[in-house]
Coordinates of C-alpha atoms and ligand atoms in Angstrom, one line a residue:
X1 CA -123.8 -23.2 -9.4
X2 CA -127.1 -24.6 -7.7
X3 CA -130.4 -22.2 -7.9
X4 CA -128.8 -20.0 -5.5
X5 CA -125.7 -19.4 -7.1
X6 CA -124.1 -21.3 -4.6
X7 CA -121.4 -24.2 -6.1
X8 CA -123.4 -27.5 -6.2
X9 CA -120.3 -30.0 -6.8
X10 CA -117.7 -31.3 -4.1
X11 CA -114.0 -30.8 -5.9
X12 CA -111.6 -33.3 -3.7
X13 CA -107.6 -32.9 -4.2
X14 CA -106.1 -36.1 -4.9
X15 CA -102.8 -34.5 -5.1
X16 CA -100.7 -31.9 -3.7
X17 CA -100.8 -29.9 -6.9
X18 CA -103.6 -31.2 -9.2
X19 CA -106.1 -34.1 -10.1
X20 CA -109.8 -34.1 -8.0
X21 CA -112.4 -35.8 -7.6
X22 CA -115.9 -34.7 -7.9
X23 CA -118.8 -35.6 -6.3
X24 CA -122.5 -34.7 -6.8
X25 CA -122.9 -34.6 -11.1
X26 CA -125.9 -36.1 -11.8
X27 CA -125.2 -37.8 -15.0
X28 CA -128.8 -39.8 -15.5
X29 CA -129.8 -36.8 -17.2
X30 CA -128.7 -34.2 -19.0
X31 CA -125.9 -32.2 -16.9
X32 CA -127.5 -28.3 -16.9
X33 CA -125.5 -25.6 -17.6
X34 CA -124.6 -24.3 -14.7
X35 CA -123.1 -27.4 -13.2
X36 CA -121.1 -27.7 -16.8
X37 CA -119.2 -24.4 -15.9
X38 CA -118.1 -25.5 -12.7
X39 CA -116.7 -28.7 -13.8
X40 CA -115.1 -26.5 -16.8
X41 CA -113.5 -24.2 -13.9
X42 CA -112.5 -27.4 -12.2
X43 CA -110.8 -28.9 -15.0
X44 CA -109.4 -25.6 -15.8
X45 CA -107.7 -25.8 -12.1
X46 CA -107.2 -29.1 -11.6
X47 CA -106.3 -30.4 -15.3
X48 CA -107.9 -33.8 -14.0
X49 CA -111.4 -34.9 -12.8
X50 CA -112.5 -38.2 -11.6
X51 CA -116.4 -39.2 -11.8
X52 CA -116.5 -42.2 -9.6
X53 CA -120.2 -44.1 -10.5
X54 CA -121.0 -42.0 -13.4
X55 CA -122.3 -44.8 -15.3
X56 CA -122.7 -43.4 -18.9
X57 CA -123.9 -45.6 -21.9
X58 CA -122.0 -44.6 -25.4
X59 CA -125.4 -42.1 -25.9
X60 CA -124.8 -39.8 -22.9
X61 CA -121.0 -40.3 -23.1
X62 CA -121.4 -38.4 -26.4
X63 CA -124.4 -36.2 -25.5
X64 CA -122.0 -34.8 -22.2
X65 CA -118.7 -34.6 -24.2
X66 CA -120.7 -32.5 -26.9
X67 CA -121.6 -29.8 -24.5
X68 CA -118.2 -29.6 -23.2
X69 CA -116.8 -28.7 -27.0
X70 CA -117.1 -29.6 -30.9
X71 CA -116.5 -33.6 -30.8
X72 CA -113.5 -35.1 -32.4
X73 CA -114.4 -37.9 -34.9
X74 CA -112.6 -41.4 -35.5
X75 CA -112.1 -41.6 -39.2
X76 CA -114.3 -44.6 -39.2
X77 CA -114.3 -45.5 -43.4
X78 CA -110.7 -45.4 -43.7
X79 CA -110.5 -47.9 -40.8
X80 CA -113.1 -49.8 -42.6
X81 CA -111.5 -49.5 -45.5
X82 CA -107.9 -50.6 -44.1
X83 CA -109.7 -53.9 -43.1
X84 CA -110.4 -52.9 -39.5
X85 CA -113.8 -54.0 -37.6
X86 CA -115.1 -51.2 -35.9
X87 CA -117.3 -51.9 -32.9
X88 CA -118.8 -48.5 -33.0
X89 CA -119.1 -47.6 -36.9
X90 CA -122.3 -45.6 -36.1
X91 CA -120.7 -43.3 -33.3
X92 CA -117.2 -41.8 -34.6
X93 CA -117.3 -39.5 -31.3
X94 CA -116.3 -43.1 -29.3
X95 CA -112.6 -44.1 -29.8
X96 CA -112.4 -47.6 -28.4
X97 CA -109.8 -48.2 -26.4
X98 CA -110.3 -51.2 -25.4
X99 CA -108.4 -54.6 -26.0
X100 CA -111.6 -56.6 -27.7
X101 CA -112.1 -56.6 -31.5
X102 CA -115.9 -56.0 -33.2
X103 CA -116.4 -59.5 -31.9
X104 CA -115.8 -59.1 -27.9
X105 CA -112.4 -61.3 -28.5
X106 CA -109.0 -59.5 -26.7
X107 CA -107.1 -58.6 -29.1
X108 CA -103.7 -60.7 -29.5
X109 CA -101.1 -60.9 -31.6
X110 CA -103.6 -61.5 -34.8
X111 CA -103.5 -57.8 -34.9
X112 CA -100.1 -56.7 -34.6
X113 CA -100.7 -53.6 -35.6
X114 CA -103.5 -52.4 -33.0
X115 CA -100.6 -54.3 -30.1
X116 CA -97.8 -52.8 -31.6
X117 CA -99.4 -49.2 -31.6
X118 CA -100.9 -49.1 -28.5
X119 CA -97.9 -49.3 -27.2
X120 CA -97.1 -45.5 -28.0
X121 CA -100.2 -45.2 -25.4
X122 CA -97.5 -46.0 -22.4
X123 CA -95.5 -43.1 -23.4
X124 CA -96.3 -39.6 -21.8
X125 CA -98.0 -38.0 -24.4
X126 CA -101.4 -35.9 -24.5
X127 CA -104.1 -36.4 -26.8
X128 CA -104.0 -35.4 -30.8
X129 CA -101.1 -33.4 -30.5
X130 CA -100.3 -34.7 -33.8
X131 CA -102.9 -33.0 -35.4
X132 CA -103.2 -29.5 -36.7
X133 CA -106.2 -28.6 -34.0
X134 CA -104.9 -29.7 -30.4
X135 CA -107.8 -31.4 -28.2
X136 CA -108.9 -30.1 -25.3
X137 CA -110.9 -32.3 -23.1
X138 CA -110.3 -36.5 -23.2
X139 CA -113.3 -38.3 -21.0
X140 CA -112.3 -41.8 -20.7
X141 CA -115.1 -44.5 -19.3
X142 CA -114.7 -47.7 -17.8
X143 CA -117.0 -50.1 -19.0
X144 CA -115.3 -53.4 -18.2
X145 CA -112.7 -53.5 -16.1
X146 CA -110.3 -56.3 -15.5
X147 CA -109.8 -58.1 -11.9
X148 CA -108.7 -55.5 -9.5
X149 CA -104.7 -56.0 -8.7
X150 CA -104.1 -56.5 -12.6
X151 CA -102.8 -53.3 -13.7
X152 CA -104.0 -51.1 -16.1
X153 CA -104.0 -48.0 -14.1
X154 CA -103.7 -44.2 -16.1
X155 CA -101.3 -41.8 -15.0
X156 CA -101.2 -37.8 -14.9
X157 CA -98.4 -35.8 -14.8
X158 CA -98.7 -31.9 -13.8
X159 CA -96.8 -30.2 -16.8
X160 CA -98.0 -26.8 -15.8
X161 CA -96.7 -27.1 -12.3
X162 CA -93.5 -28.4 -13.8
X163 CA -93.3 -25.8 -16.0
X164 CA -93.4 -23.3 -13.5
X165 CA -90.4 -25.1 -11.2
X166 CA -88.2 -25.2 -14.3
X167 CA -84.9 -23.5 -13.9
X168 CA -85.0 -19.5 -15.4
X169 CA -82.4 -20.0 -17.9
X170 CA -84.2 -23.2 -19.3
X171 CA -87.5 -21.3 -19.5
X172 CA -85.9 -18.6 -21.4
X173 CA -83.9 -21.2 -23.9
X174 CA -87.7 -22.5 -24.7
X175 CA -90.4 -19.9 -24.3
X176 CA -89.4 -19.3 -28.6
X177 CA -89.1 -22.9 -29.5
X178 CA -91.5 -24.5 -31.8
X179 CA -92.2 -28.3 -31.3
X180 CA -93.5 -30.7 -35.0
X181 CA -95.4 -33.1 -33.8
X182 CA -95.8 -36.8 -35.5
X183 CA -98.1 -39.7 -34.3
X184 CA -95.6 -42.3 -36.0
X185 CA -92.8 -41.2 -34.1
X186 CA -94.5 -41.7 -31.0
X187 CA -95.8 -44.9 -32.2
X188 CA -91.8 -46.1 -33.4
X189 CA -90.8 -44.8 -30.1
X190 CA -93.5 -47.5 -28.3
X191 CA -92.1 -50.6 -30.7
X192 CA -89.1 -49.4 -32.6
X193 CA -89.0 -52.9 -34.2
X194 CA -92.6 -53.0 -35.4
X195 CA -92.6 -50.0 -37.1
X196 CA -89.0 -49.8 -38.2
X197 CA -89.9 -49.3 -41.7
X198 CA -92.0 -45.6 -41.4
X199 CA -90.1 -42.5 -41.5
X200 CA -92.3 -39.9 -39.1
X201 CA -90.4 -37.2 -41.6
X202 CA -92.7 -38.3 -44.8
X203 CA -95.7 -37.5 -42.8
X204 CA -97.0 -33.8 -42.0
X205 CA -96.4 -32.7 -38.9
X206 CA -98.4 -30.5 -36.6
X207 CA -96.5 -27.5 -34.7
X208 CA -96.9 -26.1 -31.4
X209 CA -95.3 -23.6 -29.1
X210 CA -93.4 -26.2 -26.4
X211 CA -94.2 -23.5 -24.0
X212 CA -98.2 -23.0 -24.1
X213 CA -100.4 -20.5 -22.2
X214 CA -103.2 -21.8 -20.4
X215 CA -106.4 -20.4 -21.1
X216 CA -108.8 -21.1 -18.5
X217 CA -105.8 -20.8 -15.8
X218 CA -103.3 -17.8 -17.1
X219 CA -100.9 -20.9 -16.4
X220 CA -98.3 -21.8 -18.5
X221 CA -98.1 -25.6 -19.8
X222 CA -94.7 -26.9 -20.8
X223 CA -96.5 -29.0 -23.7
X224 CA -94.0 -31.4 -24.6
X225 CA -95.0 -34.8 -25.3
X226 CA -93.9 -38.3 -27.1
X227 CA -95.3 -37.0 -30.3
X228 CA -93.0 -34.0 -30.1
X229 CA -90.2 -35.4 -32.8
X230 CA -88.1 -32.3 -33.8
X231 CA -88.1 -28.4 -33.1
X232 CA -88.1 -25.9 -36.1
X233 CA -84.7 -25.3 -37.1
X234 CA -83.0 -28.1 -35.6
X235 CA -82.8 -32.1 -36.5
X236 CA -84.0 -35.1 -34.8
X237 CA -80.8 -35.6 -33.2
X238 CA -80.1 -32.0 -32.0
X239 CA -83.7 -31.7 -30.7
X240 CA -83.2 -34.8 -28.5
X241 CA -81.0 -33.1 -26.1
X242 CA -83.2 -30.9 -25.7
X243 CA -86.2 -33.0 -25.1
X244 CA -84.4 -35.7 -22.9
X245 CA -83.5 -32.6 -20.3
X246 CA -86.9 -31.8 -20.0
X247 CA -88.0 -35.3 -19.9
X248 CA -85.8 -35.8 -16.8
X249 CA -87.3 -32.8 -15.2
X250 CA -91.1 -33.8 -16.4
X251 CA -91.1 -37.3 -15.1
X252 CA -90.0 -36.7 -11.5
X253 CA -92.8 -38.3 -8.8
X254 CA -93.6 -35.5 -7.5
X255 CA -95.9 -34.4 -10.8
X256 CA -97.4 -37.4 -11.5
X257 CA -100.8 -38.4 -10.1
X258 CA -101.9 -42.3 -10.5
X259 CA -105.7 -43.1 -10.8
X260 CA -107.0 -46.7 -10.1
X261 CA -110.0 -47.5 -12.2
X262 CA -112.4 -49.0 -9.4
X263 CA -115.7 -49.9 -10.7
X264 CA -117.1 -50.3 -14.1
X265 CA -119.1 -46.8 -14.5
X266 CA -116.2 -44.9 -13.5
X267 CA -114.7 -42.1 -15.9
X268 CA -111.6 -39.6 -16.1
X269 CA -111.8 -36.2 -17.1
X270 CA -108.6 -34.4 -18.2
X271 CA -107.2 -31.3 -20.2
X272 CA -105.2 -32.1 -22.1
X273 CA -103.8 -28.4 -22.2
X274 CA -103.2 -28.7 -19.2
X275 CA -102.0 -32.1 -18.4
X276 CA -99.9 -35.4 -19.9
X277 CA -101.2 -38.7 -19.4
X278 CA -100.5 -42.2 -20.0
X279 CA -101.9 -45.8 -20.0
X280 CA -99.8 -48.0 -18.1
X281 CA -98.7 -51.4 -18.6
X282 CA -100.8 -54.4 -18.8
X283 CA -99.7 -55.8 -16.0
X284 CA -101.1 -59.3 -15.7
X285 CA -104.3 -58.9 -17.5
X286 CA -102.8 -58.6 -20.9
X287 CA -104.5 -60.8 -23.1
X288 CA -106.3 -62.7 -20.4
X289 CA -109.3 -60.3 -19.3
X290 CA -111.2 -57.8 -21.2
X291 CA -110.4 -54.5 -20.8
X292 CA -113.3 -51.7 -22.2
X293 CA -112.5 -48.7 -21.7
X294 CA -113.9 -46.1 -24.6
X295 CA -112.9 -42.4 -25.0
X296 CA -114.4 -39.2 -26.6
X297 CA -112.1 -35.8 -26.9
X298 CA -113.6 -32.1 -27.8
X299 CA -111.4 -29.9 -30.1
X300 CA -109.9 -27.0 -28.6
X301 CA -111.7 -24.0 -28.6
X302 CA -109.1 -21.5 -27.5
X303 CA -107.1 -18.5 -28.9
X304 CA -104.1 -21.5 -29.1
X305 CA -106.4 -24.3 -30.9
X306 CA -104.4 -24.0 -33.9
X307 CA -101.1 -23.7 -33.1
X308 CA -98.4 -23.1 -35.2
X309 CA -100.9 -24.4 -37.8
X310 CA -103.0 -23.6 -40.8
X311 CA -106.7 -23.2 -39.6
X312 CA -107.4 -23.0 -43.4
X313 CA -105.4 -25.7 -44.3
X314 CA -106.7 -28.9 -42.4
X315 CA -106.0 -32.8 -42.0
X316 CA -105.7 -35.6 -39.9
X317 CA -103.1 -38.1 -38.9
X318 CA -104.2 -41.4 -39.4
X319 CA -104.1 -44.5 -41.5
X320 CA -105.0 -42.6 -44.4
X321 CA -102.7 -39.8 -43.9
X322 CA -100.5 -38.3 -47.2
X323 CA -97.5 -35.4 -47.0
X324 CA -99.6 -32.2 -48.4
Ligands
FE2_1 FE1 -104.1 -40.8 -24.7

């Protein structure tokens, strides 16, 4: 709200049933709390924000996802530790996305396992699911973006709206069920081949209701994602049924919003509560242009943060991840 109380920001659809953009943050100082609550109520409507021109350096990128929510933090010393050059030791709220190594080089087939993996990234999915505390916000930058026309483009799909279109009977059959959610099976899914050899099942799993009320919109979210490799009670292969139904019914057109990335200094806002997302393919910049794109994500502050999970019982997937 300005001084007045009257809304300062401009909220424009960019889809029939979600996804805006917003016009008037100004982000070369410190966003005041007022206009923070607004774009909070217009995430919690639209599930996606786009800030065309924001221009944020890694400082304020941090300093604006921290008063949107406790900061989620890249395990930077067991990436060290695994041999990995972090461009970004000193900031473990920035997850770098991008495809350039601690040395500005696109990455390439030197490091399989950074290719291979984010593959999983073209698979619906939405962020840390695999962990025990969901994530709420994801605030993805551009910083250098490849020749316009070469792909690269993130995509949104409305999984509250197409929760609320299921059939009756279906939302019966899955307002009880209980998803476990693995980062490795998404990432086998992505490049079966490469990671052939891990079994998701000797890695903890984090559990969430597939059917999860929406805070900030008294929506429902049909929160099903790649991660999602089994429901309680039932095996990999039984679950699948399941899953590939609502699959069918998740990924019509109709739900999914596509956002160009325009001009460096651009960023996306999104719940991920509230929403699935994507990266899509390379398309022809693949390992021919840099691509630097960097993300920070808030932990979930709601009554559903946890899950089906422990609070007093935490970890994190990752690289240096053992079965409890
Ligand atoms: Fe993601």
């Amino acid at each position: 709200m300005g001084s007045l109380g009257e809304p300062s920001l401009t909220f424009k659809p960019l889809h029939p049933t979600f996804g805006a953009a917003v016009e008037g943050v100004d982000f070369s100082k410190p966003v005041p709390a007022e206009v923070l609550e607004e774009i909070k109520k217009g995430a919690d409507r639209f599930g996606v924000l786009v800030f065309r021109g924001a221009h944020l350096n890694n400082e304020t990128h941090i300093d604006f996802s921290k008063s949107l929510g406790d900061p989620n933090l890249y395990d930077v010393s067991a990436h060290i530790k695994a041999g990995r050059k972090m461009r970004f030791p000193e900031q473990p709220e920035i997850f770098d996305v991008s495809n350039v190594d601690d040395k500005g080089n696109i990455v390439t087939d030197a490091d399989p396992a950074r290719k291979e993996g984010n593959k999983g990234n073209f698979l619906w999915h939405a962020d840390m699911v695999y962990n025990p505390r969901r994530a709420l916000y994801s605030l993805l930058r551009a910083v250098e973006l490849p020749p316009k026309g070469s792909g690269g483009e993130t995509q949104y799909l409305d999984s509250r709206t197409a929760y609320d279109e299921l059939p009756q009977d279906l939302k019966d059959e899955i307002e009880p069920l209980i998803t476990n959610n693995s980062l490795m099976h998404n990432r086998k899914l992505g490049s079966p081949e490469f990671f052939k050899h891990i079994e998701p099942l000797d890695q903890p799993m984090a559990r969430y209701k597939l059917v999860a009320p929406h805070e900030g919109s008294g929506r429902k979210n049909l929160y099903m994602t790649t991660y999602a490799h089994h429901l309680d009670g039932k095996t990999w292969e039984e679950s699948k049924i399941l899953f590939d139904r609502l699959w069918d019914h998740l990924i019509q057109e109709k739900y999914i919003l596509t956002i160009y990335w325009d001009n460096n200094g651009d960023m996306v806002m999104w719940d991920n509560t509230a929403v699935l997302h994507r990266a899509t393919s390379t398309g022809s910049y693949g390992e021919k242009y840099v691509r630097d794109m960097r993300r920070t994500t808030t932990k979930d502050n709601s009554a559903y943060s946890w899950g089906e999970n422990d609070p007093n019982d935490p970890w994190e997937a990752g690289i240096s991840q053992k079965r409890p």
